[in-house]
Short mmCIF file of C-alpha atoms and ligand atoms in Angstrom, two decimals:
data_model
loop_
_atom_site.label_atom_id
_atom_site.label_comp_id
_atom_site.label_asym_id
_atom_site.label_seq_id
_atom_site.Cartn_x
_atom_site.Cartn_y
_atom_site.Cartn_z
CA UNK K 231 105.91 -4.47 86.30
CA UNK K 232 108.74 -3.37 88.63
CA UNK K 233 108.66 -2.31 92.24
CA UNK K 234 111.07 -0.40 94.29
CA UNK K 235 113.13 -2.73 96.54
CA UNK K 236 111.99 -0.63 99.67
CA UNK K 237 108.53 -1.56 99.10
CA UNK K 238 108.99 -5.30 98.18
CA UNK K 239 110.67 -5.73 101.56
CA UNK K 240 107.62 -4.22 103.46
CA UNK K 241 104.65 -5.20 101.79
CA UNK K 242 102.34 -8.23 101.27
CA UNK K 243 103.02 -9.33 97.79
CA UNK K 244 99.13 -9.73 97.45
CA UNK K 245 98.95 -5.96 97.39
CA UNK K 246 101.17 -5.63 94.46
CA UNK K 247 98.40 -5.10 91.92
CA UNK K 248 98.99 -2.75 88.93
CA UNK K 249 96.67 -3.84 86.21
CA UNK K 250 93.14 -2.40 85.22
CA UNK K 251 90.38 -3.98 87.67
CA UNK K 252 87.11 -4.35 85.56
CA UNK K 253 84.23 -6.80 86.16
CA UNK K 254 86.29 -8.55 89.00
CA UNK K 255 89.29 -9.34 86.74
CA UNK K 256 92.70 -8.05 86.53
CA UNK K 257 93.77 -7.27 83.35
CA UNK K 258 97.77 -6.56 83.17
CA UNK K 259 99.41 -3.64 81.19
CA UNK K 260 101.89 -1.08 81.04
CA UNK K 261 102.34 2.58 80.00
CA UNK K 262 102.06 4.72 83.02
CA UNK K 263 105.22 4.94 85.09
CA UNK K 264 104.95 5.79 88.58
CA UNK K 265 108.09 7.54 90.09
CA UNK K 266 109.50 7.78 93.60
CA UNK K 267 109.21 11.67 94.15
CA UNK K 268 112.27 11.59 96.72
CA UNK K 269 114.42 10.22 93.81
CA UNK K 270 112.59 10.71 90.42
CA UNK K 271 113.31 7.05 89.95
CA UNK K 272 111.02 4.56 88.56
CA UNK K 273 108.89 2.89 91.24
CA UNK K 274 106.43 0.77 89.11
CA UNK K 275 104.55 0.74 85.80
CA UNK K 276 100.82 0.47 85.32
CA UNK K 277 98.29 -0.30 82.79
CA UNK K 278 97.06 2.59 80.58
CA UNK K 279 93.20 2.19 79.95
CA UNK K 280 92.01 3.11 76.44
CA UNK K 281 88.46 4.25 75.83
CA UNK K 282 87.49 0.59 75.23
CA UNK K 283 88.46 -0.23 78.53
CA UNK K 284 86.28 2.54 80.15
CA UNK K 285 83.37 1.33 78.04
CA UNK K 286 83.94 -2.33 79.33
CA UNK K 287 84.09 -0.80 82.87
CA UNK K 288 80.75 0.95 82.21
CA UNK K 289 79.38 -2.59 81.35
CA UNK K 290 80.58 -4.41 84.23
CA UNK K 291 79.15 -1.58 86.72
CA UNK K 292 75.73 -1.84 84.93
CA UNK K 293 75.84 -5.69 84.86
CA UNK K 294 76.47 -5.55 88.62
CA UNK K 295 73.98 -2.68 89.23
CA UNK K 296 70.69 -4.47 89.84
CA UNK K 297 72.31 -7.17 92.08
CA UNK K 298 74.07 -4.73 94.27
CA UNK K 299 71.17 -2.43 94.42
CA UNK K 300 68.85 -5.51 95.62
CA UNK K 301 71.55 -6.76 98.06
CA UNK K 302 70.01 -6.04 101.88
CA UNK K 303 71.74 -2.84 103.26
CA UNK K 304 72.88 -5.23 106.20
CA UNK K 305 74.93 -7.32 103.73
CA UNK K 306 76.33 -4.15 101.85
CA UNK K 307 77.11 -2.83 105.47
CA UNK K 308 79.24 -5.92 106.32
CA UNK K 309 81.13 -5.99 103.35
CA UNK K 310 82.23 -2.33 104.11
CA UNK K 311 82.90 -3.19 107.62
CA UNK K 312 85.27 -6.03 106.38
CA UNK K 313 86.90 -3.91 104.15
CA UNK K 314 87.72 -1.32 107.01
CA UNK K 315 88.98 -4.30 108.95
CA UNK K 316 91.26 -5.42 106.22
CA UNK K 317 92.56 -1.93 105.62
CA UNK K 318 93.44 -1.63 109.39
CA UNK K 319 95.12 -4.88 109.20
CA UNK K 320 97.25 -3.92 106.24
CA UNK K 321 97.73 -0.39 107.52
CA UNK K 322 101.37 -0.71 107.58
CA UNK K 323 101.93 -1.85 104.31
CA UNK K 324 99.49 0.58 102.66
CA UNK K 325 101.13 3.66 104.58
CA UNK K 326 104.35 2.35 102.98
CA UNK K 327 102.71 2.36 99.83
CA UNK K 328 101.45 5.86 100.14
CA UNK K 329 104.79 7.29 101.49
CA UNK K 330 106.68 5.57 98.52
CA UNK K 331 104.38 6.73 95.49
CA UNK K 332 103.19 10.08 97.29
CA UNK K 333 106.17 10.97 99.04
CA UNK K 334 104.64 12.21 102.19
CA UNK K 335 106.01 11.33 105.45
CA UNK K 336 105.29 7.93 107.12
CA UNK K 337 103.48 9.43 110.12
CA UNK K 338 101.16 11.45 107.72
CA UNK K 339 100.56 8.13 105.47
CA UNK K 340 99.69 6.23 108.52
CA UNK K 341 97.25 9.02 109.55
CA UNK K 342 95.76 8.85 106.10
CA UNK K 343 95.23 5.08 106.07
CA UNK K 344 93.36 5.25 109.52
CA UNK K 345 91.33 8.30 108.10
CA UNK K 346 90.67 6.51 104.86
CA UNK K 347 89.58 3.09 106.52
CA UNK K 348 87.17 5.29 108.73
CA UNK K 349 84.93 6.18 105.76
CA UNK K 350 84.49 2.39 105.06
CA UNK K 351 83.39 1.90 108.84
CA UNK K 352 81.42 5.09 108.85
CA UNK K 353 79.56 4.25 105.86
CA UNK K 354 78.97 0.52 106.90
CA UNK K 355 77.01 2.27 109.83
CA UNK K 356 75.19 4.75 107.55
CA UNK K 357 74.18 1.97 104.91
CA UNK K 358 71.65 0.73 107.31
CA UNK K 359 70.16 3.90 108.15
CA UNK K 360 68.99 5.42 104.98
CA UNK K 361 66.59 8.17 105.55
CA UNK K 362 62.87 8.23 104.09
CA UNK K 363 59.92 10.67 104.75
CA UNK K 364 56.42 10.71 105.40
CA UNK K 365 54.33 13.82 105.71
CA UNK K 366 51.12 15.34 105.72
CA UNK K 367 50.22 17.99 102.75
CA UNK K 368 49.31 21.22 103.95
CA UNK K 369 45.75 20.77 102.74
CA UNK K 370 45.36 17.58 104.65
CA UNK K 371 44.17 15.55 101.87
CA UNK K 372 46.95 13.27 101.16
CA UNK K 373 50.55 12.11 102.33
CA UNK K 374 53.89 12.62 100.95
CA UNK K 375 56.05 9.78 100.68
CA UNK K 376 59.60 10.20 99.91
CA UNK K 377 62.03 6.99 99.31
CA UNK K 378 65.78 7.51 98.52
CA UNK K 379 67.10 5.41 95.78
CA UNK K 380 70.69 4.84 94.43
CA UNK K 381 71.41 7.27 91.84
CA UNK K 382 73.08 4.83 89.34
CA UNK K 383 76.69 4.19 87.94
CA UNK K 384 79.12 6.66 89.66
CA UNK K 385 82.21 7.72 88.02
CA UNK K 386 84.67 8.72 90.79
CA UNK K 387 88.01 10.94 89.99
CA UNK K 388 90.61 11.33 92.92
CA UNK K 389 93.70 13.22 93.07
CA UNK K 390 97.28 12.28 94.11
CA UNK K 391 97.55 14.23 97.49
CA UNK K 392 95.46 11.41 99.57
CA UNK K 393 95.60 8.47 97.34
CA UNK K 394 93.70 6.16 99.92
CA UNK K 395 91.22 8.84 101.69
CA UNK K 396 89.72 10.32 98.53
CA UNK K 397 89.11 7.14 97.19
CA UNK K 398 87.30 5.70 100.34
CA UNK K 399 85.27 9.00 100.94
CA UNK K 400 83.47 8.19 97.49
CA UNK K 401 83.54 4.67 97.39
CA UNK K 402 82.24 4.05 100.92
CA UNK K 403 79.12 6.35 100.27
CA UNK K 404 78.48 5.11 96.95
CA UNK K 405 78.62 1.43 98.11
CA UNK K 406 76.51 2.09 101.12
CA UNK K 407 73.80 3.79 98.76
CA UNK K 408 73.63 0.84 96.39
CA UNK K 409 75.68 2.29 93.66
CA UNK K 410 78.36 0.62 91.62
CA UNK K 411 81.46 2.57 90.57
CA UNK K 412 84.16 3.17 88.33
CA UNK K 413 87.33 4.70 90.11
CA UNK K 414 89.95 6.67 88.23
CA UNK K 415 92.78 7.37 90.58
CA UNK K 416 95.36 9.88 89.75
CA UNK K 417 98.33 8.59 87.70
CA UNK K 418 100.75 9.56 89.84
CA UNK K 419 99.55 7.56 92.87
CA UNK K 420 97.67 4.54 91.33
CA UNK K 421 99.18 1.79 93.51
CA UNK K 422 97.36 2.48 96.67
CA UNK K 423 94.21 2.55 94.73
CA UNK K 424 94.86 -0.91 93.32
CA UNK K 425 96.05 -2.30 96.49
CA UNK K 426 92.67 -1.24 98.08
CA UNK K 427 90.55 -2.81 95.30
CA UNK K 428 92.51 -6.20 96.22
CA UNK K 429 91.36 -5.81 99.60
CA UNK K 430 87.85 -4.81 98.73
CA UNK K 431 87.88 -8.15 96.63
CA UNK K 432 88.84 -10.09 99.75
CA UNK K 433 86.08 -8.14 101.74
CA UNK K 434 83.64 -9.86 99.29
CA UNK K 435 82.73 -6.75 97.17
CA UNK K 436 81.05 -8.72 94.07
CA UNK K 437 82.73 -8.46 90.54
CA UNK K 438 81.70 -5.39 88.84
CA UNK K 439 80.75 -3.09 91.90
CA UNK K 440 84.00 -1.53 92.19
CA UNK K 441 86.13 -1.16 88.96
CA UNK K 442 89.39 0.65 88.83
CA UNK K 443 91.01 2.17 85.69
CA UNK K 444 94.35 4.28 85.31
CA UNK K 445 94.98 6.30 82.40
CA UNK K 446 97.33 8.78 80.58
CA UNK K 447 93.96 10.25 78.83
CA UNK K 448 91.73 11.28 81.71
CA UNK K 449 89.78 13.68 79.59
CA UNK K 450 88.89 11.22 76.81
CA UNK K 451 88.06 8.42 79.13
CA UNK K 452 85.94 10.56 81.50
CA UNK K 453 84.20 12.13 78.42
CA UNK K 454 83.26 8.71 77.16
CA UNK K 455 81.85 7.46 80.44
CA UNK K 456 80.01 10.70 80.84
CA UNK K 457 78.18 10.41 77.49
CA UNK K 458 77.13 6.98 78.32
CA UNK K 459 73.30 7.22 79.51
CA UNK K 460 74.04 4.50 81.95
CA UNK K 461 76.41 6.87 84.11
CA UNK K 462 74.43 9.05 86.46
CA UNK K 463 77.18 10.28 88.71
CA UNK K 464 80.28 12.12 88.36
CA UNK K 465 82.17 12.35 92.08
CA UNK K 466 85.22 14.58 91.49
CA UNK K 467 88.05 15.54 93.92
CA UNK K 468 90.92 17.70 92.38
CA UNK K 469 91.72 21.26 91.32
CA UNK K 470 89.07 23.82 90.53
CA UNK K 471 90.28 24.31 86.76
CA UNK K 472 89.58 20.48 86.04
CA UNK K 473 86.46 20.58 88.11
CA UNK K 474 85.17 23.67 85.80
CA UNK K 475 85.98 21.56 82.81
CA UNK K 476 84.19 18.33 84.00
CA UNK K 477 81.01 20.22 85.09
CA UNK K 478 80.72 21.53 81.32
CA UNK K 479 81.19 18.13 80.29
CA UNK K 480 78.67 16.75 82.64
CA UNK K 481 76.23 19.32 81.59
CA UNK K 482 75.98 17.72 78.16
CA UNK K 483 74.05 14.47 79.62
CA UNK K 484 73.05 16.34 82.66
CA UNK K 485 74.85 13.91 85.00
CA UNK K 486 74.84 14.78 88.77
CA UNK K 487 77.92 16.12 90.02
CA UNK K 488 79.73 16.44 93.38
CA UNK K 489 82.89 18.64 93.38
CA UNK K 490 85.45 18.79 96.00
CA UNK K 491 87.92 21.40 94.62
CA UNK K 492 90.65 23.75 95.44
CA UNK K 493 91.22 25.85 98.58
CA UNK K 494 92.92 28.86 99.85
CA UNK K 495 92.60 28.68 103.34
CA UNK K 496 93.02 31.90 105.75
CA UNK K 497 94.65 31.06 109.10
CA UNK K 498 93.61 33.90 111.58
CA UNK K 499 95.55 34.58 114.68
CA UNK K 500 94.17 37.33 117.01
CA UNK K 501 96.14 38.91 119.58
CA UNK K 502 94.48 37.17 122.46
CA UNK K 503 95.26 33.63 121.03
CA UNK K 504 97.25 31.30 123.09
CA UNK K 505 100.72 31.51 121.16
CA UNK K 506 101.84 27.99 121.62
CA UNK K 507 98.38 26.57 120.76
CA UNK K 508 98.36 28.60 117.48
CA UNK K 509 101.66 27.58 116.49
CA UNK K 510 100.82 23.86 117.24
CA UNK K 511 97.77 24.53 115.02
CA UNK K 512 99.71 26.31 112.40
CA UNK K 513 102.19 23.50 111.97
CA UNK K 514 99.47 20.88 111.55
CA UNK K 515 97.27 23.00 109.19
CA UNK K 516 100.45 23.96 107.18
CA UNK K 517 102.71 20.83 107.10
CA UNK K 518 100.28 17.91 107.07
CA UNK K 519 101.36 16.17 103.73
CA UNK K 520 104.08 18.97 103.61
CA UNK K 521 101.53 21.36 102.71
CA UNK K 522 100.00 19.16 99.83
CA UNK K 523 96.33 19.33 101.26
CA UNK K 524 93.25 21.35 99.87
CA UNK K 525 92.83 22.29 103.73
CA UNK K 526 96.15 23.59 103.96
CA UNK K 527 96.73 26.78 105.68
CA UNK K 528 97.62 29.19 102.70
CA UNK K 529 97.53 32.64 104.20
CA UNK K 530 98.47 33.31 107.69
CA UNK K 531 96.85 36.91 108.87
CA UNK K 532 98.45 37.44 112.20
CA UNK K 533 97.18 40.40 114.30
CA UNK K 534 99.98 43.35 114.83
CA UNK K 535 100.33 42.66 118.66
CA UNK K 536 101.04 38.98 118.12
CA UNK K 537 102.77 39.06 114.69
CA UNK K 538 106.22 39.13 115.71
CA UNK K 539 106.32 36.37 118.20
CA UNK K 540 104.27 34.35 115.77
CA UNK K 541 106.64 34.74 113.09
CA UNK K 542 109.61 33.93 115.41
CA UNK K 543 107.69 30.63 116.72
CA UNK K 544 106.74 29.54 113.33
CA UNK K 545 110.30 30.09 111.66
CA UNK K 546 111.91 28.11 114.56
CA UNK K 547 109.47 25.19 114.04
CA UNK K 548 109.47 25.11 110.39
CA UNK K 549 113.63 25.19 110.41
CA UNK K 550 113.84 22.28 112.72
CA UNK K 551 111.55 19.86 110.25
CA UNK K 552 113.79 17.04 108.99
CA UNK K 553 113.34 16.69 105.23
CA UNK K 554 113.71 13.57 103.40
CA UNK K 555 112.05 10.53 101.69
CA UNK K 556 108.58 9.85 103.02
CA UNK K 557 109.39 6.05 103.79
CA UNK K 558 112.16 7.14 106.03
CA UNK K 559 110.65 6.89 109.56
CA UNK K 560 112.72 10.05 110.61
CA UNK K 561 111.39 12.27 108.01
CA UNK K 562 108.86 15.08 108.86
CA UNK K 563 108.73 17.05 105.44
CA UNK K 564 108.83 14.67 102.20
CA UNK K 565 109.23 15.65 98.37
CA UNK K 566 106.57 17.16 96.52
CA UNK K 567 104.77 15.27 93.99
CA UNK K 568 106.53 16.32 90.97
CA UNK K 569 109.34 18.65 89.56
CA UNK K 570 106.36 20.93 88.31
CA UNK K 571 105.04 21.34 91.85
CA UNK K 572 108.26 22.47 93.03
CA UNK K 573 108.51 24.97 89.85
CA UNK K 574 105.02 26.44 91.04
CA UNK K 575 105.98 26.97 94.63
CA UNK K 576 109.44 28.49 93.58
CA UNK K 577 107.60 30.92 91.23
CA UNK K 578 105.07 31.92 93.84
CA UNK K 579 107.73 32.64 96.59
CA UNK K 580 109.95 34.43 93.98
CA UNK K 581 107.32 36.62 93.14
CA UNK K 582 106.55 37.31 96.67
CA UNK K 583 110.23 38.16 97.35
CA UNK K 584 110.40 40.48 94.39
CA UNK K 585 107.31 42.30 95.55
CA UNK K 586 108.81 42.88 98.97
CA UNK K 587 108.49 39.70 101.32
CA UNK K 588 111.35 38.57 103.45
CA UNK K 589 112.10 34.77 103.90
CA UNK K 590 112.87 34.11 107.51
CA UNK K 591 113.65 30.42 106.67
CA UNK K 592 113.85 28.56 103.34
CA UNK K 593 112.76 30.38 100.07
CA UNK K 594 114.33 28.36 97.34
CA UNK K 595 114.18 24.68 96.10
CA UNK K 596 116.63 22.18 97.24
CA UNK K 597 118.94 21.29 94.62
CA UNK K 598 119.55 17.42 95.37
CA UNK K 599 117.71 14.71 93.85
CA UNK K 600 114.09 14.41 94.12
CA UNK K 601 111.43 17.03 94.32
CA UNK K 602 112.34 19.01 97.54
CA UNK K 603 111.34 22.29 98.65
CA UNK K 604 112.18 23.23 102.20
CA UNK K 605 109.72 24.54 104.78
CA UNK K 606 109.52 28.01 104.36
CA UNK K 607 108.16 31.30 106.24
CA UNK K 608 107.57 34.72 104.40
CA UNK K 609 107.00 37.92 106.29
CA UNK K 610 105.99 41.39 105.17
CA UNK K 611 104.00 39.72 102.01
CA UNK K 612 101.99 42.19 100.33
CA UNK K 613 98.24 41.13 100.60
CA UNK K 614 97.65 41.25 96.71
CA UNK K 615 100.83 38.99 95.76
CA UNK K 616 100.13 35.95 93.65
CA UNK K 617 100.83 33.84 96.49
CA UNK K 618 97.84 35.09 98.36
CA UNK K 619 95.61 34.18 95.59
CA UNK K 620 97.02 30.73 94.18
CA UNK K 621 97.15 27.52 96.10
CA UNK K 622 100.84 27.03 97.04
CA UNK K 623 100.26 22.99 97.77
CA UNK K 624 103.78 23.12 99.58
CA UNK K 625 105.59 24.02 102.86
CA UNK K 626 105.48 27.65 102.41
CA UNK K 627 103.79 29.82 105.19
CA UNK K 628 103.25 33.39 103.92
CA UNK K 629 102.28 35.70 106.87
CA UNK K 630 100.49 38.98 106.69
CA UNK K 631 99.76 41.63 109.30
CA UNK K 632 96.37 42.94 110.21
CA UNK K 633 94.96 45.29 112.77
CA UNK K 634 91.03 44.99 112.98
CA UNK K 635 88.67 42.04 112.89
CA UNK K 636 86.92 43.73 109.90
CA UNK K 637 90.20 43.91 108.07
CA UNK K 638 90.93 39.98 108.84
CA UNK K 639 87.43 39.27 107.53
CA UNK K 640 87.86 41.40 104.30
CA UNK K 641 91.23 39.80 103.61
CA UNK K 642 90.05 36.00 104.46
CA UNK K 643 87.19 36.56 102.05
CA UNK K 644 88.94 37.96 99.28
CA UNK K 645 89.48 34.78 97.14
CA UNK K 646 87.41 32.90 94.69
CA UNK K 647 87.85 29.82 96.94
CA UNK K 648 85.97 28.88 100.18
CA UNK K 649 86.93 25.45 101.35
CA UNK K 650 88.50 25.53 104.91
CA UNK K 651 89.46 28.60 107.40
CA UNK K 652 91.17 28.51 110.76
CA UNK K 653 90.66 31.05 113.82
CA UNK K 654 92.82 31.20 116.91
CA UNK K 655 91.29 33.41 119.86
CA UNK K 656 90.92 32.66 123.57
CA UNK K 657 87.36 34.52 123.15
CA UNK K 658 85.09 32.05 121.55
CA UNK K 659 82.35 34.75 121.07
CA UNK K 660 84.84 36.66 119.04
CA UNK K 661 85.92 33.61 117.11
CA UNK K 662 82.19 32.55 116.46
CA UNK K 663 81.21 36.23 115.48
CA UNK K 664 83.98 36.30 112.88
CA UNK K 665 83.70 32.72 111.72
CA UNK K 666 79.98 33.47 110.74
CA UNK K 667 81.31 36.24 108.28
CA UNK K 668 83.97 34.18 106.82
CA UNK K 669 82.96 32.26 103.46
CA UNK K 670 83.84 29.17 103.83
CA UNK K 671 82.46 25.49 104.02
CA UNK K 672 84.58 24.21 107.13
CA UNK K 673 86.09 26.36 109.90
CA UNK K 674 88.62 25.26 112.47
CA UNK K 675 88.46 27.13 115.83
CA UNK K 676 91.32 26.67 117.84
CA UNK K 677 91.98 23.45 115.96
CA UNK K 678 94.61 22.94 113.07
CA UNK K 679 92.76 19.78 111.90
CA UNK K 680 88.92 19.38 111.04
CA UNK K 681 88.73 16.36 108.87
CA UNK K 682 86.50 13.73 110.36
CA UNK K 683 84.66 11.10 108.32
CA UNK K 684 81.48 11.93 110.55
CA UNK K 685 81.55 15.54 109.60
CA UNK K 686 80.33 17.29 106.17
CA UNK K 687 83.65 17.91 104.11
CA UNK K 688 83.17 20.49 101.30
CA UNK K 689 83.47 23.97 100.19
CA UNK K 690 81.48 26.92 99.15
CA UNK K 691 82.24 29.61 95.85
CA UNK K 692 84.62 27.99 93.72
CA UNK K 693 85.91 25.22 96.28
CA UNK K 694 82.98 22.91 95.14
CA UNK K 695 79.58 21.56 95.18
CA UNK K 696 77.96 19.02 97.62
CA UNK K 697 79.60 17.50 100.74
CA UNK K 698 81.42 14.25 101.51
CA UNK K 699 81.25 12.32 104.74
CA UNK K 700 78.78 12.94 107.44
CA UNK K 701 75.07 11.66 107.55
CA UNK K 702 74.61 13.89 104.03
CA UNK K 703 77.43 12.17 102.27
CA UNK K 704 75.43 9.01 101.15
CA UNK K 705 72.66 11.37 99.77
CA UNK K 706 75.08 12.54 97.30
CA UNK K 707 74.83 9.08 95.77
CA UNK K 708 70.91 8.84 96.16
CA UNK K 709 68.03 10.52 94.16
CA UNK K 710 64.85 11.21 96.26
CA UNK K 711 61.62 9.54 95.03
CA UNK K 712 58.49 11.30 95.94
CA UNK K 713 55.16 8.87 95.73
CA UNK K 714 51.71 10.68 95.75
CA UNK K 715 49.42 8.06 97.16
CA UNK K 716 45.60 8.21 96.98
CA UNK K 717 44.59 5.67 99.61
P1 NAD U 2296 93.82 17.59 89.11
O1 NAD U 2296 92.73 18.44 89.11
O2 NAD U 2296 95.09 17.91 88.20
O3 NAD U 2296 93.57 16.12 88.95
C1 NAD U 2296 92.65 15.37 89.93
C2 NAD U 2296 92.07 14.31 89.17
O4 NAD U 2296 91.51 14.57 87.82
C3 NAD U 2296 93.47 13.33 88.49
O5 NAD U 2296 92.84 12.03 88.85
C4 NAD U 2296 93.63 13.46 87.23
O6 NAD U 2296 94.20 12.42 86.44
C5 NAD U 2296 92.19 13.86 86.70
N1 NAD U 2296 92.03 14.76 85.56
C6 NAD U 2296 92.78 15.76 85.06
N2 NAD U 2296 92.35 16.20 83.97
C7 NAD U 2296 91.14 15.60 83.60
C8 NAD U 2296 90.11 15.77 82.73
N3 NAD U 2296 90.13 16.33 81.57
N4 NAD U 2296 89.09 14.93 82.85
C9 NAD U 2296 89.00 13.88 83.77
N5 NAD U 2296 90.13 13.94 84.76
C10 NAD U 2296 90.94 14.75 84.59
O7 NAD U 2296 94.44 17.80 90.75
P2 NAD U 2296 95.59 17.15 91.39
O8 NAD U 2296 96.72 17.98 91.14
O9 NAD U 2296 95.55 15.78 91.31
O10 NAD U 2296 95.27 17.52 92.90
C11 NAD U 2296 95.30 18.50 93.76
C12 NAD U 2296 94.15 19.34 93.54
O11 NAD U 2296 93.08 18.78 94.29
C13 NAD U 2296 94.23 20.78 94.57
O12 NAD U 2296 93.63 21.83 93.98
C14 NAD U 2296 93.47 20.43 95.74
O13 NAD U 2296 92.93 21.51 96.51
C15 NAD U 2296 92.59 19.51 95.25
N6 NAD U 2296 91.94 18.74 96.40
C16 NAD U 2296 90.63 18.94 96.73
C17 NAD U 2296 90.08 18.38 97.89
C18 NAD U 2296 88.79 18.66 98.58
O14 NAD U 2296 88.32 17.76 99.26
N7 NAD U 2296 88.19 19.67 98.28
C19 NAD U 2296 90.99 17.25 98.40
C20 NAD U 2296 92.02 16.88 97.68
C21 NAD U 2296 92.65 17.68 96.89
#
C-alpha cells in the first residue's frame, strides 16, 4: 500500500490501515485505488472484499453478537465514550485524511471530525437510557410491558461525502443498542473508515462487534449479506437511486431498513429577511463541503424585492472563495470527488444556460489538473430546468425569483425529495406558517446549518425512511417486544 507524502508527514502511522477488518483481524489486500481528487494521482490502494469475505464478516458479527448484547449498557457506553475521546485526540490526522481522500477544505474536514465524534459521545449517553414502557390496558384487566431489544446484525453502507460522520452516525446508535455491525464505506473514501476502526480497537470494541469491508462489488456483497437470515438491519446513506434498489433487495428477506437518501433543498429568502444574515446562511448551506452535502441548498427562491441585492451579494462572496486542494489550509473550495461529478455539474449548468439562465460568476469547469468546478451563481433560471429537479452536489447556486408566499411554497414542494429546507425572514410567525407547509424532514429558520447529533436527521418523500441521531436514532436498531403478563 502506498500513501501520499502529504499524508505520511501529518499522520500517526497507527492510522494507516487499509486491509479488511473482520472479527478483530486485519486482512491486507489490494484492488481498490483511492485517488487524490485535487490531482487525480494515486493516494492509496486498499483491499477489495469478495463475497466470501462478506460471509466471514457476518460470521464474525454473529459470533460477537451474544456477548455484546449481554455487555452492560454502562460498559458499552464507556467504550463509545473512549472512542469519542480518541477521535478528538486524533482530530487533526483524521481531518487531514478526510481532506486528502475526499478533497473537502481542511476547515470543513475539521468540522466533520468534531461532528462525527459527537455521535459517539451522544450515543455513549443514550446507551444508558434505553426506554421501556409499562401501561394499563384500557379494560383495566392487565398491564402492557414493552421492552426494547437489539434488532440483530446490522449492515451499514455509507457515502463518500462525509466519510467519518456518516459512519459514526450509524455505528454509535447500533453499538449503544447492543447490535454488532458490518460497515461498508464508499470506495472513494475508505481510509477514514479504516482509521476509525483502528481507534475503535484501541477504545476496547471487542473483536467482531465492528467489521469493515471495502469492495468494488457493493451490489453482490450487500445482496449476499441481506440474504443471510442473521442480518436483520440495513442502514444506508447514499443516493435515492441506490436506496430504491436496496429496499427491493431487503424486501426479499424482510430486513428492516433505515434510508438516508438524496435531497433537493430549497432556500427561501423573503423580502423582510436580514440580507447579510441570509447571505451568511446561504454560503454555509451551499458551500459546506463545496456543495457536496445532502442538505446543500439546491434551489434559491428569492422574493422580488430583495432578489437583485441577494444575487449581487452572493456573487461577490462566491467569487472571493479560494479554490485549491482540500489539504491546503488556505483552501475554501476543494475539488469535486470525481471527474464524473464535474461532468454532471457541467451538464446541469449548461442545460440551465441554454434555457436562458445567466452566470454571474463561474459557469464552466476549470481545466487544470484535478476535479475542480468553480463557485457559480446562476440567475434567471427557469423553474422547470433540470438543475431544479436534480441534486447538483457542487458549488453552484441557481437563483429563482418569486412574488408570493404561496408561490414559494408551491415551488419548494415541487420535487420528489424532502430532506432539508431553509427559510430567511425577520417575521418568525410567517416563517413558521410557511415552514409548516413545506414538505421536509428538517427546516432551518434563519440558520444555514441544522445538523446536530442530538436532533433527528432524515427526510420525507423520496429522501428516506427513519431518522438518525437524537433520542429516536437508537430505536432504529431496536425492536420493541411486548410482554402480555397475567399475574
Ligand atoms: P451512492 O448511492 O452512489 O453510494 C452510497 C454507498 O452505496 C456507497 O458506499 C456505494 O459503494 C454503495 N453502493 C452503490 N451501489 C450499491 C449497491 N447496488 N448495493 C449496495 N451498495 C451500493 O451515493 P454517493 O454518491 O456515495 O453519495 C452521494 C449521495 O448520498 C447523494 O445523493 C446524497 O444526497 C446522499 N447523502 C444523503 C445523506 C442523508 O443523510 N440523507 C447524507 C449524505 C449523503
